Short mmCIF file of C-alpha atoms in Angstrom, two decimals:
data_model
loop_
_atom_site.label_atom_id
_atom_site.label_comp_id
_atom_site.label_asym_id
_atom_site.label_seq_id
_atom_site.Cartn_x
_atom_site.Cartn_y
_atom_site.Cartn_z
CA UNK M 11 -10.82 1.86 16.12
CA UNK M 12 -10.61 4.27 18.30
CA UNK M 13 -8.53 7.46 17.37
CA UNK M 14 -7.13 10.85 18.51
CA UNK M 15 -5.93 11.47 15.12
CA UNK M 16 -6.36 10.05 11.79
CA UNK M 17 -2.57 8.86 10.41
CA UNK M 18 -1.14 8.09 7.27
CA UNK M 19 -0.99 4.90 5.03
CA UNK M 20 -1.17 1.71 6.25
CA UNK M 21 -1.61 4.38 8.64
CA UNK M 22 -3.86 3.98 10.88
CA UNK M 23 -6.19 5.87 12.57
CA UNK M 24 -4.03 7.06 15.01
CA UNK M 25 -1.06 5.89 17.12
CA UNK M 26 -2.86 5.68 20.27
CA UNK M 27 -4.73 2.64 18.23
CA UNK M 28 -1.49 0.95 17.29
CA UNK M 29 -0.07 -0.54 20.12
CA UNK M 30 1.91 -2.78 17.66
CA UNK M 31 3.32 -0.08 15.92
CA UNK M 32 4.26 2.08 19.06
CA UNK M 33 7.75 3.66 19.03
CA UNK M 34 10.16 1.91 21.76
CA UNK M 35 13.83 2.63 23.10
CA UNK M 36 15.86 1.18 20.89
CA UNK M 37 18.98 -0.46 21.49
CA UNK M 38 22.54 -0.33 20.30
CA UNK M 39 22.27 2.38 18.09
CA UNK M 40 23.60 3.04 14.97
CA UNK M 41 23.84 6.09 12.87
CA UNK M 42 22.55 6.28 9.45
CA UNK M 43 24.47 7.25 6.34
CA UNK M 44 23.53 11.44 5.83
CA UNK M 45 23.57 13.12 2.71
CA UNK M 46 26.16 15.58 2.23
CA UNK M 47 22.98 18.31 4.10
CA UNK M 48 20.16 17.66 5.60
CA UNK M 49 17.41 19.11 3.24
CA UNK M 50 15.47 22.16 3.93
CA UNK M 51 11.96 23.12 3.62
CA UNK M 52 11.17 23.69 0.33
CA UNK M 53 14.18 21.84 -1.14
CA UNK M 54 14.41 18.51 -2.58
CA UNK M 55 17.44 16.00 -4.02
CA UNK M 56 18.13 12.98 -6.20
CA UNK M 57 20.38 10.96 -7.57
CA UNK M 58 21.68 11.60 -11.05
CA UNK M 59 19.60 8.67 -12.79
CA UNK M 60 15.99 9.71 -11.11
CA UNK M 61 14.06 12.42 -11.76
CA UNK M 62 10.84 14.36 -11.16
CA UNK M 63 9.22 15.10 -14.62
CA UNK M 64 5.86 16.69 -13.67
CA UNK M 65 3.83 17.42 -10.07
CA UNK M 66 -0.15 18.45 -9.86
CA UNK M 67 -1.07 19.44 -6.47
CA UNK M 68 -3.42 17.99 -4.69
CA UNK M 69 -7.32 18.94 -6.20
CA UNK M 70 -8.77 22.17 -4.15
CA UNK M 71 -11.56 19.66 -2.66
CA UNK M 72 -8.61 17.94 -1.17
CA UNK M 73 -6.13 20.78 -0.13
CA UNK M 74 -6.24 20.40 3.68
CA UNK M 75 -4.23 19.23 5.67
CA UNK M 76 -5.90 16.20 7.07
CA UNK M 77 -7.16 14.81 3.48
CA UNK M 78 -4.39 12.83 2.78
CA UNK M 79 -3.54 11.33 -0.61
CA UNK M 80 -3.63 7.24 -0.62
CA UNK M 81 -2.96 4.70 -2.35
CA UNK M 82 -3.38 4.11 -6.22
CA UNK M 83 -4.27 2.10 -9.33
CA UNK M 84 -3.84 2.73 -12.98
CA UNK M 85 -5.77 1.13 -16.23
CA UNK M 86 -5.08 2.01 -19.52
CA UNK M 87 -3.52 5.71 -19.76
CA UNK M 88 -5.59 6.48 -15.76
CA UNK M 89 -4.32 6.83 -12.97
CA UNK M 90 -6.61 6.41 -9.42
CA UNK M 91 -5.34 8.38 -6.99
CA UNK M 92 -7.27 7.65 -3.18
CA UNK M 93 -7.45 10.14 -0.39
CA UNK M 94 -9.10 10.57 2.95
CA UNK M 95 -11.77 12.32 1.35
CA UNK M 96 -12.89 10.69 -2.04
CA UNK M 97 -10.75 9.82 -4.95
CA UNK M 98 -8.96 11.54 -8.15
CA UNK M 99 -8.57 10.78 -12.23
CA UNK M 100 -5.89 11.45 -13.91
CA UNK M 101 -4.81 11.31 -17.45
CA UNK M 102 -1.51 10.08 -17.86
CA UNK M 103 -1.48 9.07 -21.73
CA UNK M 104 1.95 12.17 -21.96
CA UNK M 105 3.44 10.84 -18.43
CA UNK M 106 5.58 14.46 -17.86
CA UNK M 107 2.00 16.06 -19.03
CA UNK M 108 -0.77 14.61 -16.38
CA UNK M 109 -3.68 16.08 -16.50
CA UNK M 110 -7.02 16.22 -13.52
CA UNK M 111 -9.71 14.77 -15.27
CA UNK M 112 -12.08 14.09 -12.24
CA UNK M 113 -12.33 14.48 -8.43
CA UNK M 114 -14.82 12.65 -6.19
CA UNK M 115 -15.39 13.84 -2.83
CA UNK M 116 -16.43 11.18 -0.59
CA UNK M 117 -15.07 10.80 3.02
CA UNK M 118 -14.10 7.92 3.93
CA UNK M 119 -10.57 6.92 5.76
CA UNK M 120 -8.37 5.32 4.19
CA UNK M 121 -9.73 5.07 0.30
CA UNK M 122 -7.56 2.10 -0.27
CA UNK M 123 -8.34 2.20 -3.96
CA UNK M 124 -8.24 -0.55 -6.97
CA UNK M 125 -9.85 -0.58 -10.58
CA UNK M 126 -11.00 -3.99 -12.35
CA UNK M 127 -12.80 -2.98 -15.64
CA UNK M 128 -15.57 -0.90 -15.23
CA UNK M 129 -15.26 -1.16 -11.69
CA UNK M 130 -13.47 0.80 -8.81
CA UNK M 131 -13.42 -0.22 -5.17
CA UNK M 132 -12.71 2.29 -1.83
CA UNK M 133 -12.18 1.28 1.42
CA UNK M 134 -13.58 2.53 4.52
CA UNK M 135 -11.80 2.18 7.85
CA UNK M 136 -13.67 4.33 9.75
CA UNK M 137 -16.79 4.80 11.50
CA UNK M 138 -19.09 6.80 9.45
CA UNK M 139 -22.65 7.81 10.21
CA UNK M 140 -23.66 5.29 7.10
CA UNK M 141 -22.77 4.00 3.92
CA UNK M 142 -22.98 7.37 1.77
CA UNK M 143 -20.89 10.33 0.52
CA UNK M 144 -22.29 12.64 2.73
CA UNK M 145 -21.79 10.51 5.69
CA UNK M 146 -19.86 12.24 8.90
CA UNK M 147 -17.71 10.65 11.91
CA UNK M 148 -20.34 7.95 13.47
CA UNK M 149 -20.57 6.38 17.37
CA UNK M 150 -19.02 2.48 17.27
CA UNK M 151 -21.19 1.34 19.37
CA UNK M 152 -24.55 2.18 17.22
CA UNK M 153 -25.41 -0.77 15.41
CA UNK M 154 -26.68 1.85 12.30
CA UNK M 155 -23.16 2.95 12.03
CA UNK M 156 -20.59 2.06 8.87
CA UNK M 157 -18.10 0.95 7.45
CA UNK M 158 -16.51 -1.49 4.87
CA UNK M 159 -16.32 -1.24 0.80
CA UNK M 160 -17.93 1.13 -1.22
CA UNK M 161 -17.82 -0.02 -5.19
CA UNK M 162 -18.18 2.53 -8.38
CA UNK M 163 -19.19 2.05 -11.69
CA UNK M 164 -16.41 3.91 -14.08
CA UNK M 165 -17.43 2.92 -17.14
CA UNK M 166 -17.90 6.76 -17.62
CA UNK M 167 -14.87 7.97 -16.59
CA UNK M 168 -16.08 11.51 -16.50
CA UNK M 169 -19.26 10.58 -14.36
CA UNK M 170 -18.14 8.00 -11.20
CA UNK M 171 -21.54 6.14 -10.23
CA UNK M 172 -21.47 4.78 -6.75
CA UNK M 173 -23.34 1.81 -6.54
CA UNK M 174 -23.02 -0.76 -4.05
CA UNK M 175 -21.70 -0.92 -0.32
CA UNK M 176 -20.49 -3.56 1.57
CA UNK M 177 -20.45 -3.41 5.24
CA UNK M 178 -17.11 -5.52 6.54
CA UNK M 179 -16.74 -6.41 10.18
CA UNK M 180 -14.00 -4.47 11.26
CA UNK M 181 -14.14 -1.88 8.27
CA UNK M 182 -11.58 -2.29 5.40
CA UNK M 183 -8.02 -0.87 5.97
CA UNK M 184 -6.84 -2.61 2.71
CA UNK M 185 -8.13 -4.47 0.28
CA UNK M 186 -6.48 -6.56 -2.70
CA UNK M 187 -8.37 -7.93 -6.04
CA UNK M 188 -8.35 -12.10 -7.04
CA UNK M 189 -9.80 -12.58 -10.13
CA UNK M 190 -12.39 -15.45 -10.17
CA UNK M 191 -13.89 -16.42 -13.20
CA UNK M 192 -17.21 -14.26 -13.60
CA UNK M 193 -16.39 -12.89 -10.33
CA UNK M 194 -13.98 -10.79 -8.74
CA UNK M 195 -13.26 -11.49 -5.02
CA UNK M 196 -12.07 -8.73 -2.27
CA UNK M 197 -10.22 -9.71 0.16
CA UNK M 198 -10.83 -7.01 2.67
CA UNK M 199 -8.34 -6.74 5.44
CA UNK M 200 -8.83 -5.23 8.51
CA UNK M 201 -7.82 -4.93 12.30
CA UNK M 202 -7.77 -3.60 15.86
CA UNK M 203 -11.20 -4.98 17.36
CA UNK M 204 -12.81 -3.63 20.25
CA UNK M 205 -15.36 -4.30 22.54
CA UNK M 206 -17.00 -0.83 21.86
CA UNK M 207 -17.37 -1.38 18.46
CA UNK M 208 -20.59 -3.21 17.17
CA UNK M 209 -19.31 -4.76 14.51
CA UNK M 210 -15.24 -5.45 15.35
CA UNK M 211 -15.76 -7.28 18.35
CA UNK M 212 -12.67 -9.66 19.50
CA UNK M 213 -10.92 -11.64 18.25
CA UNK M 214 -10.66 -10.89 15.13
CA UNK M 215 -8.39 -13.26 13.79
CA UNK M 216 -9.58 -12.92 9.80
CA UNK M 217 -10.05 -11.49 7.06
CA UNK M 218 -13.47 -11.13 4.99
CA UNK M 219 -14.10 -12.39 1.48
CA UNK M 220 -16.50 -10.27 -0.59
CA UNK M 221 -17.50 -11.81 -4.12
CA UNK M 222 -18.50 -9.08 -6.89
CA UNK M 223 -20.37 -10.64 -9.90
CA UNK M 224 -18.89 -8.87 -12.97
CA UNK M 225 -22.13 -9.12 -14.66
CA UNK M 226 -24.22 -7.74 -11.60
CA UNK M 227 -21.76 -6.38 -9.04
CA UNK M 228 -24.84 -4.80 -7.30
CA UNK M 229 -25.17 -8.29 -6.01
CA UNK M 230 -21.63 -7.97 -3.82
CA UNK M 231 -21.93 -9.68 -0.99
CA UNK M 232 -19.41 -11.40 1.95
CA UNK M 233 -19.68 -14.98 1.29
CA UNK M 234 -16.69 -15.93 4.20
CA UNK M 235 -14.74 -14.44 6.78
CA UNK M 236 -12.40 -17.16 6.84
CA UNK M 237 -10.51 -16.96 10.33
CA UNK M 238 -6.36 -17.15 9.21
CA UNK M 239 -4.44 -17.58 12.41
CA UNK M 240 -6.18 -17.75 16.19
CA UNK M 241 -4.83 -17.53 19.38
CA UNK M 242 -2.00 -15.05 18.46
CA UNK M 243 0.20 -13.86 21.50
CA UNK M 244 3.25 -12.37 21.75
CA UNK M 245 4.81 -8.42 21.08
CA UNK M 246 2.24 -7.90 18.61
CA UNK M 247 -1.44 -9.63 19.24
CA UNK M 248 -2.59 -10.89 15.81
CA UNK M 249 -5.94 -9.85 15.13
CA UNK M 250 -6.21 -9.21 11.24
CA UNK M 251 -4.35 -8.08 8.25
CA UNK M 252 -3.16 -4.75 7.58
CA UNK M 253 -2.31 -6.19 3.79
CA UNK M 254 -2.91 -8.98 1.13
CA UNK M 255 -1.10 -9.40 -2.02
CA UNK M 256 -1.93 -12.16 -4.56
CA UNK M 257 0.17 -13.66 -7.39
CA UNK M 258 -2.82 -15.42 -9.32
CA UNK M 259 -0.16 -16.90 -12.12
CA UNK M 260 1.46 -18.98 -9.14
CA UNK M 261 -1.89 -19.16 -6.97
CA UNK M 262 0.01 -18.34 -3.54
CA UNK M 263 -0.29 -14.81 -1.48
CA UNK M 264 1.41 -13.11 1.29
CA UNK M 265 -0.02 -11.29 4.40
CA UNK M 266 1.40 -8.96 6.21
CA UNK M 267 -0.80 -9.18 9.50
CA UNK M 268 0.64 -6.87 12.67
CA UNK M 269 2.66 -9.97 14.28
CA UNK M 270 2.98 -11.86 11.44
CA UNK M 271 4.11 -13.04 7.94
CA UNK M 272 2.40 -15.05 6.09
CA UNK M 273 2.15 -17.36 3.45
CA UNK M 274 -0.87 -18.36 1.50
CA UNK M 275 -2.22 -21.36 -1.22
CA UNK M 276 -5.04 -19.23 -2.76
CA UNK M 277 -5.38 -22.54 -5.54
CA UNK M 278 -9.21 -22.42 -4.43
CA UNK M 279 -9.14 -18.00 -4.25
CA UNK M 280 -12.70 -18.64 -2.39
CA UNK M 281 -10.95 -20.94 0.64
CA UNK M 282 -7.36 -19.21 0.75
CA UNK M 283 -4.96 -21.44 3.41
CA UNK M 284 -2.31 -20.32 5.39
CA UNK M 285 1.01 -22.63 4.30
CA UNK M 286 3.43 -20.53 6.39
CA UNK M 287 3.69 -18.20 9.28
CA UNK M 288 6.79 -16.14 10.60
CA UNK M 289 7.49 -13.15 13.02
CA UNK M 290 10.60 -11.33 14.34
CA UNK M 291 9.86 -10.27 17.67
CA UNK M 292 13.21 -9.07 17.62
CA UNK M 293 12.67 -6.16 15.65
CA UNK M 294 9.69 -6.23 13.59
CA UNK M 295 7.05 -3.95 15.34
CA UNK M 296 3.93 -3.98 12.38
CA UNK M 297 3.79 -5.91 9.60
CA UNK M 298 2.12 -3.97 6.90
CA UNK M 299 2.78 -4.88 3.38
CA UNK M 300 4.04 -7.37 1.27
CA UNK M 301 5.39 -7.87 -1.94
CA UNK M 302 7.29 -11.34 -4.09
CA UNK M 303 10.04 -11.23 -6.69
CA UNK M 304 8.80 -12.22 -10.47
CA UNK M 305 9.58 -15.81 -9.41
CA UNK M 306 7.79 -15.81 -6.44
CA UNK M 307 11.15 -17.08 -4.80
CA UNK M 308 11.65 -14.36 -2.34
CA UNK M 309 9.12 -11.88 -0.19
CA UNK M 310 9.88 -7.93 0.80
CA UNK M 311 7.67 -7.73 3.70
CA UNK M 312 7.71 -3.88 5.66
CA UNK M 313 7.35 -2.99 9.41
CA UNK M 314 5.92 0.26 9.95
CA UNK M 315 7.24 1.14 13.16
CA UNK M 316 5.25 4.30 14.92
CA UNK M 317 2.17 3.72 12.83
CA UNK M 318 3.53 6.06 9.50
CA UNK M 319 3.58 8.98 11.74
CA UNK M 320 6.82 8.79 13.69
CA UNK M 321 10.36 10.28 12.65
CA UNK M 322 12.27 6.66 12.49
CA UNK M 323 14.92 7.25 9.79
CA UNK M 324 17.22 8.88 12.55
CA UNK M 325 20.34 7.87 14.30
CA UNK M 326 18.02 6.77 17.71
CA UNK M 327 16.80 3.99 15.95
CA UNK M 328 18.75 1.07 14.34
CA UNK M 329 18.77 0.26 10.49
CA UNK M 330 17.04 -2.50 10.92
CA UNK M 331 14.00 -0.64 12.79
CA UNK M 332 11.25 0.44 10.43
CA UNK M 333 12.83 -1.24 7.43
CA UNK M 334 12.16 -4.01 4.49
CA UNK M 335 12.63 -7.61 5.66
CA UNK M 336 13.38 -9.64 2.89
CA UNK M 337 12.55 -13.29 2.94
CA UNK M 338 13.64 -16.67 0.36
CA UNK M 339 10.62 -18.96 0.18
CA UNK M 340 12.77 -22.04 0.29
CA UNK M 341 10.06 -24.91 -0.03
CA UNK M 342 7.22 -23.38 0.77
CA UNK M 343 8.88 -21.66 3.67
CA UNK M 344 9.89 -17.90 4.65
CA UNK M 345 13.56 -17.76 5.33
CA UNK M 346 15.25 -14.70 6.60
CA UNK M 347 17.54 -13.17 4.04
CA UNK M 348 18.32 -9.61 5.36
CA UNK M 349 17.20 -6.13 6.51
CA UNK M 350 16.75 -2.94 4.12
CA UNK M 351 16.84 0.48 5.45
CA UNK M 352 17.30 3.68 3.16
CA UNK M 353 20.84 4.33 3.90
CA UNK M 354 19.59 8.44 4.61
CA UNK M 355 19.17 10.43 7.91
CA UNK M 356 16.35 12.30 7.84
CA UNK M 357 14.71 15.47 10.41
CA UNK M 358 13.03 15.04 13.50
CA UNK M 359 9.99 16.26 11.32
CA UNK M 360 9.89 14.26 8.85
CA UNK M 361 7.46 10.94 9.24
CA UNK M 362 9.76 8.25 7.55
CA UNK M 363 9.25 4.41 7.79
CA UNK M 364 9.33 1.62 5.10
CA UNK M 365 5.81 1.85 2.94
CA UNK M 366 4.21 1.04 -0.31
CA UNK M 367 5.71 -0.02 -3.30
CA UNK M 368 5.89 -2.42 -6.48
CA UNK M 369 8.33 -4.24 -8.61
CA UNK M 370 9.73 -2.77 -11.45
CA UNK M 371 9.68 -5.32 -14.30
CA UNK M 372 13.30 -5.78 -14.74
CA UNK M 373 13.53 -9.82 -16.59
CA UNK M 374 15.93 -11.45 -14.51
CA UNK M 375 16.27 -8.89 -11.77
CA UNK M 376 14.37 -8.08 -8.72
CA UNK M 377 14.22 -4.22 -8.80
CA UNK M 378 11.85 -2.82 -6.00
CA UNK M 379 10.23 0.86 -6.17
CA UNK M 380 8.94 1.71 -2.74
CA UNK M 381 7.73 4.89 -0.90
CA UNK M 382 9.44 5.88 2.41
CA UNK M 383 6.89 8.77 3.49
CA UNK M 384 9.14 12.00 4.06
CA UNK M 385 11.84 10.08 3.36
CA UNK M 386 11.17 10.09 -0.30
CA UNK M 387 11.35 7.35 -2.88
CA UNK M 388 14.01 4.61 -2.96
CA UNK M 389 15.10 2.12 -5.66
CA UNK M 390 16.90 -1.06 -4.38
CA UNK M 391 18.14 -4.13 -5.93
CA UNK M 392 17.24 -7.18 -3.81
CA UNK M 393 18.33 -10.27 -6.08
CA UNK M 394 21.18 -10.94 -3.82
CA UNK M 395 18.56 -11.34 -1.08
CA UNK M 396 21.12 -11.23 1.03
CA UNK M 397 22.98 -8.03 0.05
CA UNK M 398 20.32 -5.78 -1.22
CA UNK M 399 21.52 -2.67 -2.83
CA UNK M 400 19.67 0.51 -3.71
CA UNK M 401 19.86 2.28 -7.02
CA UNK M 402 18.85 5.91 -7.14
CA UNK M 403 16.45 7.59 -5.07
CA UNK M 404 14.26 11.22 -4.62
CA UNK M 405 13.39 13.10 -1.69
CA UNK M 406 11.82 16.17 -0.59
CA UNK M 407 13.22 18.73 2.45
CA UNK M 408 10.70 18.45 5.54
CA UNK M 409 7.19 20.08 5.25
CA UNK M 410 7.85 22.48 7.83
CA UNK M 411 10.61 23.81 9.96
CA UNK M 412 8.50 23.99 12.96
CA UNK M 413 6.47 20.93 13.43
CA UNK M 414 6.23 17.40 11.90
CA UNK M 415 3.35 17.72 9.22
CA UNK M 416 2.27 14.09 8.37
CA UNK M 417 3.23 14.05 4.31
CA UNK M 418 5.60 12.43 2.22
CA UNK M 419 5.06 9.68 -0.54
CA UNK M 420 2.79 6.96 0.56
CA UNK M 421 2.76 4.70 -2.70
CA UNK M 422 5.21 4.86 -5.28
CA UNK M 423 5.24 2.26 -8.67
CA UNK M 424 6.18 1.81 -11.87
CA UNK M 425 3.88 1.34 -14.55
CA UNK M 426 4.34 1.66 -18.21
CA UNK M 427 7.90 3.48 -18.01
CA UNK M 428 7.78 5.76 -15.47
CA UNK M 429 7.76 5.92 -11.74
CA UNK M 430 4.05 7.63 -9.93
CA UNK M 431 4.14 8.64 -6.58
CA UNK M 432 0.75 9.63 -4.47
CA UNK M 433 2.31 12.01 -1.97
CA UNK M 434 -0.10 12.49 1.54
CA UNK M 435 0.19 16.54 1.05
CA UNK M 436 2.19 17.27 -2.24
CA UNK M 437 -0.31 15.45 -5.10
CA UNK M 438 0.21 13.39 -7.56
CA UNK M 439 4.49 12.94 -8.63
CA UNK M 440 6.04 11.45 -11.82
CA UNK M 441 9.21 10.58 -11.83
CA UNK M 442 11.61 9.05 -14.85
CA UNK M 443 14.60 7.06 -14.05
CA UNK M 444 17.47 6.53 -16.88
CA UNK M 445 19.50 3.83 -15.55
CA UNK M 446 20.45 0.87 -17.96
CA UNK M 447 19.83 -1.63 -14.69
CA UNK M 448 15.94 -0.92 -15.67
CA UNK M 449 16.69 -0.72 -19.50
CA UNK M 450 14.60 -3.98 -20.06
CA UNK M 451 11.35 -3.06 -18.41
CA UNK M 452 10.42 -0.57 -20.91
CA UNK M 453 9.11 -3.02 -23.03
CA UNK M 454 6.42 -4.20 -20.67
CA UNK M 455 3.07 -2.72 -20.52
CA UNK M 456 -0.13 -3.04 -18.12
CA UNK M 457 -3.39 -2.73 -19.33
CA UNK M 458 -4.20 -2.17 -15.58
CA UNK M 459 -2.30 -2.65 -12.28
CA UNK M 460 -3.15 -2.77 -8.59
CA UNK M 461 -0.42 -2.99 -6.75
CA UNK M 462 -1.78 -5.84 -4.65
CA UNK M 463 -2.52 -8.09 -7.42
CA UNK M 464 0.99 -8.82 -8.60
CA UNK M 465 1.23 -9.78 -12.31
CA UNK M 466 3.69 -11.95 -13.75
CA UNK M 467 5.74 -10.36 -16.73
CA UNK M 468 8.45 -13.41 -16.76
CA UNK M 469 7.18 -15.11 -19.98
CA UNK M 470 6.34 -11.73 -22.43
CA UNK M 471 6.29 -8.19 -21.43
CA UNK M 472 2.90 -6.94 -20.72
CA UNK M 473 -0.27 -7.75 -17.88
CA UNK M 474 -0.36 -11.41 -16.11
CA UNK M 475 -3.47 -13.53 -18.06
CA UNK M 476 -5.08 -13.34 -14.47
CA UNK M 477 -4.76 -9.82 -13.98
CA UNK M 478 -6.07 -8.49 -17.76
#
């Protein structure tokens, strides 16, 4: 992809690369419900029933500006924090106590990072010189050029072993887990081809499959690069995912894919088939993430209008722009419930658009915890699909005064009774929220989650048989 700049989560590299995700005149607007002040630098708020416990800046290796903290996964009492440049440990057996246990250094946009058992997988979405941690910036059009997955061996969790790569046509933006058996697969997602670059050439209507033997995951390897929907048209030309996630206990997945929603029947995880297929032209600029209800009933899907980088919670734009659209699967199809915009007016430097987050495991409730860059961390009820409703939320002032510094809280999700949030510039956040709407999911506990391999907790409290 070609890139002036490298942007934030689902971020891509750059706006200029993002056509679908380019900030237009909007119309009718309406003006978004302000806190009593607009935050300063420096300053931060909440409501009463959410708090930040504990805060580690980012490692020194990663203190720039432009290495920008990720996504994450957890296992046992670890956390996995990605960022632009490698990848971070973190103890998190006393939550308000983390502690840095290990940095990697390892360029690579985006680190899109997941853990299955001794293994940990980081993405790559952009064009290195090759396939190693000492790589640089690398020419698209020269065939020895790379990009794709790069897979560790953790089983020492003081001493990261890198040991396989996996070239991917088109790189991998995201990438989500499916648990196979004696396999894991990958389904690496992936976008934006171009003519210039060797291995992304148009169309790119798919996503690849890579299968890791657990018992020799040297032996990785894409077995399919299955093609999901051709001959897209319209506002926002189709060509790849930006992100998967899989519900293995109900064998269906949901794609959010630039132009698209989709549905999937991942019964056979190695031939996944798209059941269902929706976009909203209206207002819908990128689709970018997706996550279901316990039930797998209902879909939050997110549109990340201006590419992660643009100032979109502001009265210019309406509240449906840049916001949650939240979808009823009513027999086997995606039916538009309603829009969900945090109800908060933020700076003209502050980067703030719907982003990454994960249920919180609330037994008969569908309880959402999900980032909003600079516009903090939201909690919203959405089981009234119709009339979602949000709970408590945290937020920062802007980064600077002067200029819009990309930052803010990429991924935010609850695991094991608290709230983590990988912030692009501030490190690693915990947060604990005392609310007795979230009472019940105390008593659930992962062994490990990845965000994009949603487990079930509706039978007993703890990790989905498919996801252990």
């Amino acid at each position: 992809m070609a890139a002036t700049g490298v942007l934030a989560a689902g971020m891509s590299v750059g706006l200029a690369s993002m056509p679908s995700a380019a900030v237009s005149a909007p119309a009718a607007p309406v003006a978004a419900q302000v806190m009593d002040e607009i935050l300063e630098p420096g300053e931060s708020a909440s409501t009463d029933n959410l708090s930040l416990i504990a805060n580690l800046p980012k490692p020194e290796a990663f203190a720039a500006e432009g290495a920008y903290n990720s996504d994450f996964a957890f296992q046992g009492k670890h956390a996995f924090v990605g960022n632009y440049n490698g990848f971070s440990i973190y103890d998190i057996s006393v939550p308000a106590k983390p502690k840095l246990v290990n940095t990697v250094v390892c360029p690579g946009a985006q680190n899109d990072i997941t853990v299955y058992g001794d293994l940990l997988f980081l993405s790559t979405d952009s064009v290195r010189s090759d396939d190693s941690c000492n790589s640089t910036a690398g020419q698209a059009s020269n065939p020895t050029m790379w990009e794709g997955m790069k897979i560790w061996d953790i089983s020492d969790i003081n001493n990261p072993e890198y040991i396989k790569s996996v070239r991917t046509a088109c790189g991998s933006h995201t990438h989500t887990l499916v648990p196979d058996g004696e396999s894991v697969l990958i389904y690496v997602s992936s976008y934006s081809p171009s003519t210039n670059n060797v291995y992304c050439q148009p169309p790119h209507d798919a996503i690849s499959i890579i299968d890791v033997p657990l018992d020799d995951p040297t032996a990785a390897e894409v077995i399919d690069v299955p093609v999901l929907f051709p001959g897209s048209t319209g506002r926002s030309n189709t060509s790849g995912c930006h992100d998967i996630t899989v519900y293995p206990e109900l064998d269906i997945a949901a794609g959010a894919c630039m132009g698209d929603g989709i549905l999937m029947d991942i019964s056979n995880p190695r031939e996944p088939v798209v059941t269902e297929r929706v976009r909203d032209e209206a207002n819908f600029a990128f689709w970018h993430s997706a996550t279901f209800n316990n039930d797998g009933t209902k879909v939050v899907f997110t549109d990340e209008l201006g590419g992660g980088g643009a100032a979109i919670c502001r009265p210019a734009f309406r509240e449906n722009q840049g916001a949650n659209g939240i979808y009823d699967i009513v027999d086997g199809q995606l039916e538009f419930a309603s829009y969900y915009k945090i109800p908060r007016e933020n700076t003209i430097r502050e980067n703030c658009v719907a982003h990454n987050g994960t249920l919180i495991p609330v037994k008969g409730k569908d309880i959402m915890v999900q980032s909003w860059y600079q516009g903090g961390i939201s909690v919203f009820d959405f089981t009234d699909s119709e009339n979602p409703t949000e709970l408590a939320w945290f937020d920062r002032g802007p980064l600077s005064a002067e200029r819009l510094i990309l930052g803010g809280s990429w991924s935010s999700g609850w695991y094991n009774g608290h709230i983590y949030s990988s912030d692009i510039q501030q490190g690693f956040d915990v947060l604990e929220m005392k609310d007795p709407s979230i009472a019940s999911a105390n008593g659930s506990k992962y062994k490990e989650f990845n965000a994009q391999t949603q487990p079930s907790y509706k039978d007993a409290p703890g990790q989905s048989k498919k996801n252990g």
